[in-house]
XYZ file of C-alpha atoms in Angstrom:
253
model
C 85.036 128.029 15.907
C 83.211 124.878 16.939
C 84.245 121.778 18.835
C 83.453 118.092 18.675
C 81.771 116.256 21.507
C 85.066 114.551 22.307
C 86.910 117.849 22.515
C 84.280 119.366 24.794
C 84.321 116.311 27.034
C 88.077 116.748 27.374
C 87.810 120.470 28.104
C 85.149 120.046 30.762
C 86.280 116.793 32.367
C 82.977 115.047 31.688
C 82.160 111.974 29.645
C 80.817 111.960 26.122
C 77.864 110.023 27.503
C 77.058 112.920 29.834
C 77.046 115.386 26.944
C 74.788 113.073 24.951
C 72.416 112.937 27.932
C 72.370 116.723 28.276
C 71.491 116.937 24.594
C 68.755 114.310 24.876
C 66.990 116.159 27.707
C 67.415 119.573 26.092
C 69.754 120.932 28.768
C 72.679 121.490 26.389
C 71.784 121.147 22.728
C 74.812 121.777 20.491
C 74.404 124.733 18.192
C 75.631 122.912 15.116
C 75.845 119.532 13.451
C 78.454 118.400 10.986
C 77.515 117.155 7.535
C 77.703 113.672 9.003
C 75.305 114.619 11.789
C 77.902 114.823 14.556
C 77.449 117.318 17.384
C 79.474 120.546 17.170
C 79.627 122.944 20.127
C 80.109 126.713 19.909
C 81.741 129.031 22.453
C 78.254 129.948 23.667
C 77.564 126.248 24.238
C 80.741 126.009 26.304
C 79.602 128.970 28.405
C 76.314 127.206 29.076
C 78.092 123.987 29.942
C 80.239 125.849 32.447
C 77.107 127.207 34.097
C 75.576 123.740 34.164
C 78.630 122.231 35.822
C 78.790 125.023 38.398
C 75.205 124.385 39.431
C 75.680 120.621 39.394
C 78.702 120.975 41.695
C 76.489 122.952 44.038
C 74.009 120.081 44.161
C 71.228 121.406 41.935
C 69.196 118.721 40.102
C 69.195 118.922 36.321
C 65.618 120.123 36.033
C 66.345 123.060 38.348
C 69.520 123.863 36.426
C 67.507 124.002 33.211
C 64.913 126.268 34.793
C 67.592 128.629 36.118
C 69.484 128.862 32.843
C 66.381 129.282 30.705
C 64.873 132.003 32.885
C 64.465 134.945 30.488
C 64.790 137.409 33.375
C 68.278 136.207 34.317
C 71.515 137.282 32.668
C 74.948 135.607 32.710
C 76.298 138.062 35.275
C 73.419 137.270 37.614
C 74.231 133.570 37.335
C 77.886 134.188 38.105
C 77.056 136.334 41.125
C 74.688 133.689 42.451
C 77.200 130.904 41.896
C 79.955 132.911 43.545
C 77.787 133.436 46.624
C 76.870 129.756 46.794
C 80.434 128.572 46.265
C 81.740 130.981 48.902
C 79.215 129.622 51.396
C 80.217 126.061 50.484
C 83.913 126.860 50.954
C 83.287 128.412 54.368
C 81.284 125.386 55.460
C 83.965 122.949 54.297
C 86.680 124.988 56.010
C 84.771 124.850 59.272
C 84.340 121.084 58.893
C 88.063 120.640 58.218
C 88.943 122.777 61.238
C 86.618 120.731 63.425
C 88.370 117.522 62.417
C 91.804 119.076 62.932
C 90.882 120.368 66.376
C 89.560 116.972 67.422
C 92.809 115.378 66.262
C 94.884 117.951 68.141
C 93.008 117.472 71.380
C 93.328 113.690 71.109
C 97.021 113.907 70.235
C 97.724 116.071 73.280
C 95.838 113.699 75.535
C 93.081 116.157 76.383
C 89.851 114.374 77.212
C 87.366 116.924 75.858
C 84.059 116.721 74.092
C 84.069 118.095 70.528
C 82.266 121.217 71.758
C 84.911 121.811 74.407
C 87.722 121.322 71.900
C 86.314 124.020 69.651
C 85.757 126.312 72.611
C 89.348 125.890 73.730
C 91.129 126.253 70.428
C 88.855 128.615 68.532
C 90.511 129.496 65.240
C 94.020 128.866 66.568
C 96.159 125.802 66.050
C 98.411 124.992 69.044
C 100.151 122.162 67.209
C 100.094 123.574 63.712
C 103.710 122.556 63.174
C 103.805 119.538 65.483
C 105.242 117.053 62.995
C 107.951 119.428 61.816
C 108.774 120.378 65.414
C 109.196 116.733 66.315
C 111.437 116.170 63.301
C 113.599 119.195 64.047
C 113.775 119.075 67.831
C 112.351 115.703 68.854
C 115.586 114.715 70.575
C 116.006 117.905 72.565
C 115.137 118.538 76.176
C 113.098 121.599 75.182
C 110.846 119.474 72.981
C 110.481 116.796 75.645
C 109.622 119.441 78.236
C 107.026 120.986 75.911
C 105.382 117.602 75.412
C 105.363 116.878 79.147
C 103.724 120.205 79.956
C 101.131 119.999 77.185
C 100.038 116.536 78.265
C 99.204 117.858 81.738
C 97.204 120.935 80.735
C 93.518 121.056 81.494
C 90.816 122.703 79.436
C 91.154 125.852 81.554
C 94.926 125.862 81.062
C 94.512 125.815 77.286
C 91.880 128.524 77.402
C 94.197 130.746 79.434
C 97.151 130.034 77.136
C 95.154 130.888 74.016
C 93.711 134.024 75.596
C 97.195 135.248 76.472
C 98.426 134.590 72.936
C 95.442 136.382 71.420
C 95.898 139.362 73.717
C 99.594 139.568 72.823
C 98.887 139.464 69.075
C 96.272 142.228 69.323
C 98.630 144.467 71.281
C 101.509 143.782 68.896
C 99.349 144.663 65.891
C 98.347 147.897 67.578
C 101.978 148.668 68.353
C 102.904 148.270 64.684
C 99.940 150.356 63.579
C 101.245 153.176 65.779
C 104.612 153.042 64.003
C 106.687 151.585 66.846
C 110.097 150.508 65.446
C 111.386 147.011 66.279
C 114.140 148.507 68.443
C 111.662 150.677 70.314
C 111.251 150.010 74.003
C 107.638 148.856 73.726
C 108.480 146.465 70.877
C 111.385 145.016 72.844
C 109.164 144.635 75.893
C 106.650 142.680 73.833
C 109.419 140.515 72.392
C 110.454 139.749 75.955
C 106.842 138.946 76.799
C 106.789 136.597 73.807
C 109.899 134.820 75.121
C 108.459 134.529 78.615
C 105.183 133.159 77.260
C 107.117 130.335 75.619
C 109.008 129.729 78.859
C 105.819 129.701 80.920
C 103.768 127.385 78.753
C 106.143 125.283 76.653
C 109.847 125.166 77.558
C 112.649 127.306 78.853
C 113.591 129.739 76.102
C 116.939 131.464 76.642
C 117.792 134.429 74.445
C 119.938 132.365 72.081
C 117.013 130.040 71.389
C 114.634 132.976 71.048
C 116.937 134.470 68.394
C 116.805 131.197 66.471
C 113.032 131.195 66.670
C 112.893 134.775 65.429
C 114.996 133.909 62.392
C 112.748 130.926 61.681
C 109.639 133.107 61.779
C 111.038 134.916 58.724
C 112.914 132.166 56.881
C 110.211 129.488 57.107
C 107.356 130.410 54.781
C 104.735 128.738 56.956
C 105.728 130.542 60.135
C 106.065 133.789 58.195
C 102.573 133.333 56.762
C 101.195 132.649 60.245
C 102.587 135.850 61.756
C 101.998 137.983 58.662
C 98.355 136.874 58.660
C 97.999 138.883 61.887
C 99.423 141.952 60.153
C 101.597 142.191 57.024
C 105.242 142.491 57.995
C 104.714 141.297 61.560
C 107.064 138.314 61.222
C 110.046 140.452 60.267
C 109.145 143.169 62.759
C 108.992 140.604 65.568
C 112.254 138.985 64.476
C 114.000 142.349 64.664
C 112.387 143.148 68.007
C 113.609 139.788 69.327
C 117.140 140.676 68.184
C 117.006 144.097 69.793
C 115.616 142.646 73.011
C 118.294 139.946 73.188
C 121.008 142.548 72.646
C 119.491 144.687 75.380
C 119.813 141.916 77.962
C 122.916 140.038 76.813
C 125.278 142.721 75.547
């Protein structure tokens, strides 16, 4: 099976002119020619093109790409391992850059006058307004939402650091509780559900048991909230929802 230059350009998302250039400089010389002299590319040529495009995406100049691919000591698996390592590093760097921008936006939105370094220090890898737009859409007209906004606007850097530390401590203890096999209706699980409710009441808005029950249901029914809690430990969202139910029944029944 062989492919025309137009077909290969379509497969790879490059221009025919690019493929002609790669041929001219000896980087990707098609294995075959038609009777009319047209370029025909084999599966092996496509493999090489994939390697070329990987390295180009990583910023390697064409002469270095040629040297890497033509190294007789290297094998295709070595190239893939190297590219995987480089791409993973690139992804991590881009994720950190995206998080930095998001954190700066969050701090500005909440009216916190912090330097970029302070914003990162405060928020770490957490996102205090991860669902801000949806929260405003759902509850923007409620007193609870207005109270949450009023409180957040007044918090200092130290306030946010303390809030985040408390949340992190709670999540670590809840993960440990689950690892030990504590059922949602167990006393320790209910106590932590109550602590969760009080944390909301302390830092954001008054959270009566009825509202806490609604939040617990949302942690399971909304995929984004479920993903957030389950990222701490698989199954945590549902476990917490059930602990919230058991805790509410304990105090309201």
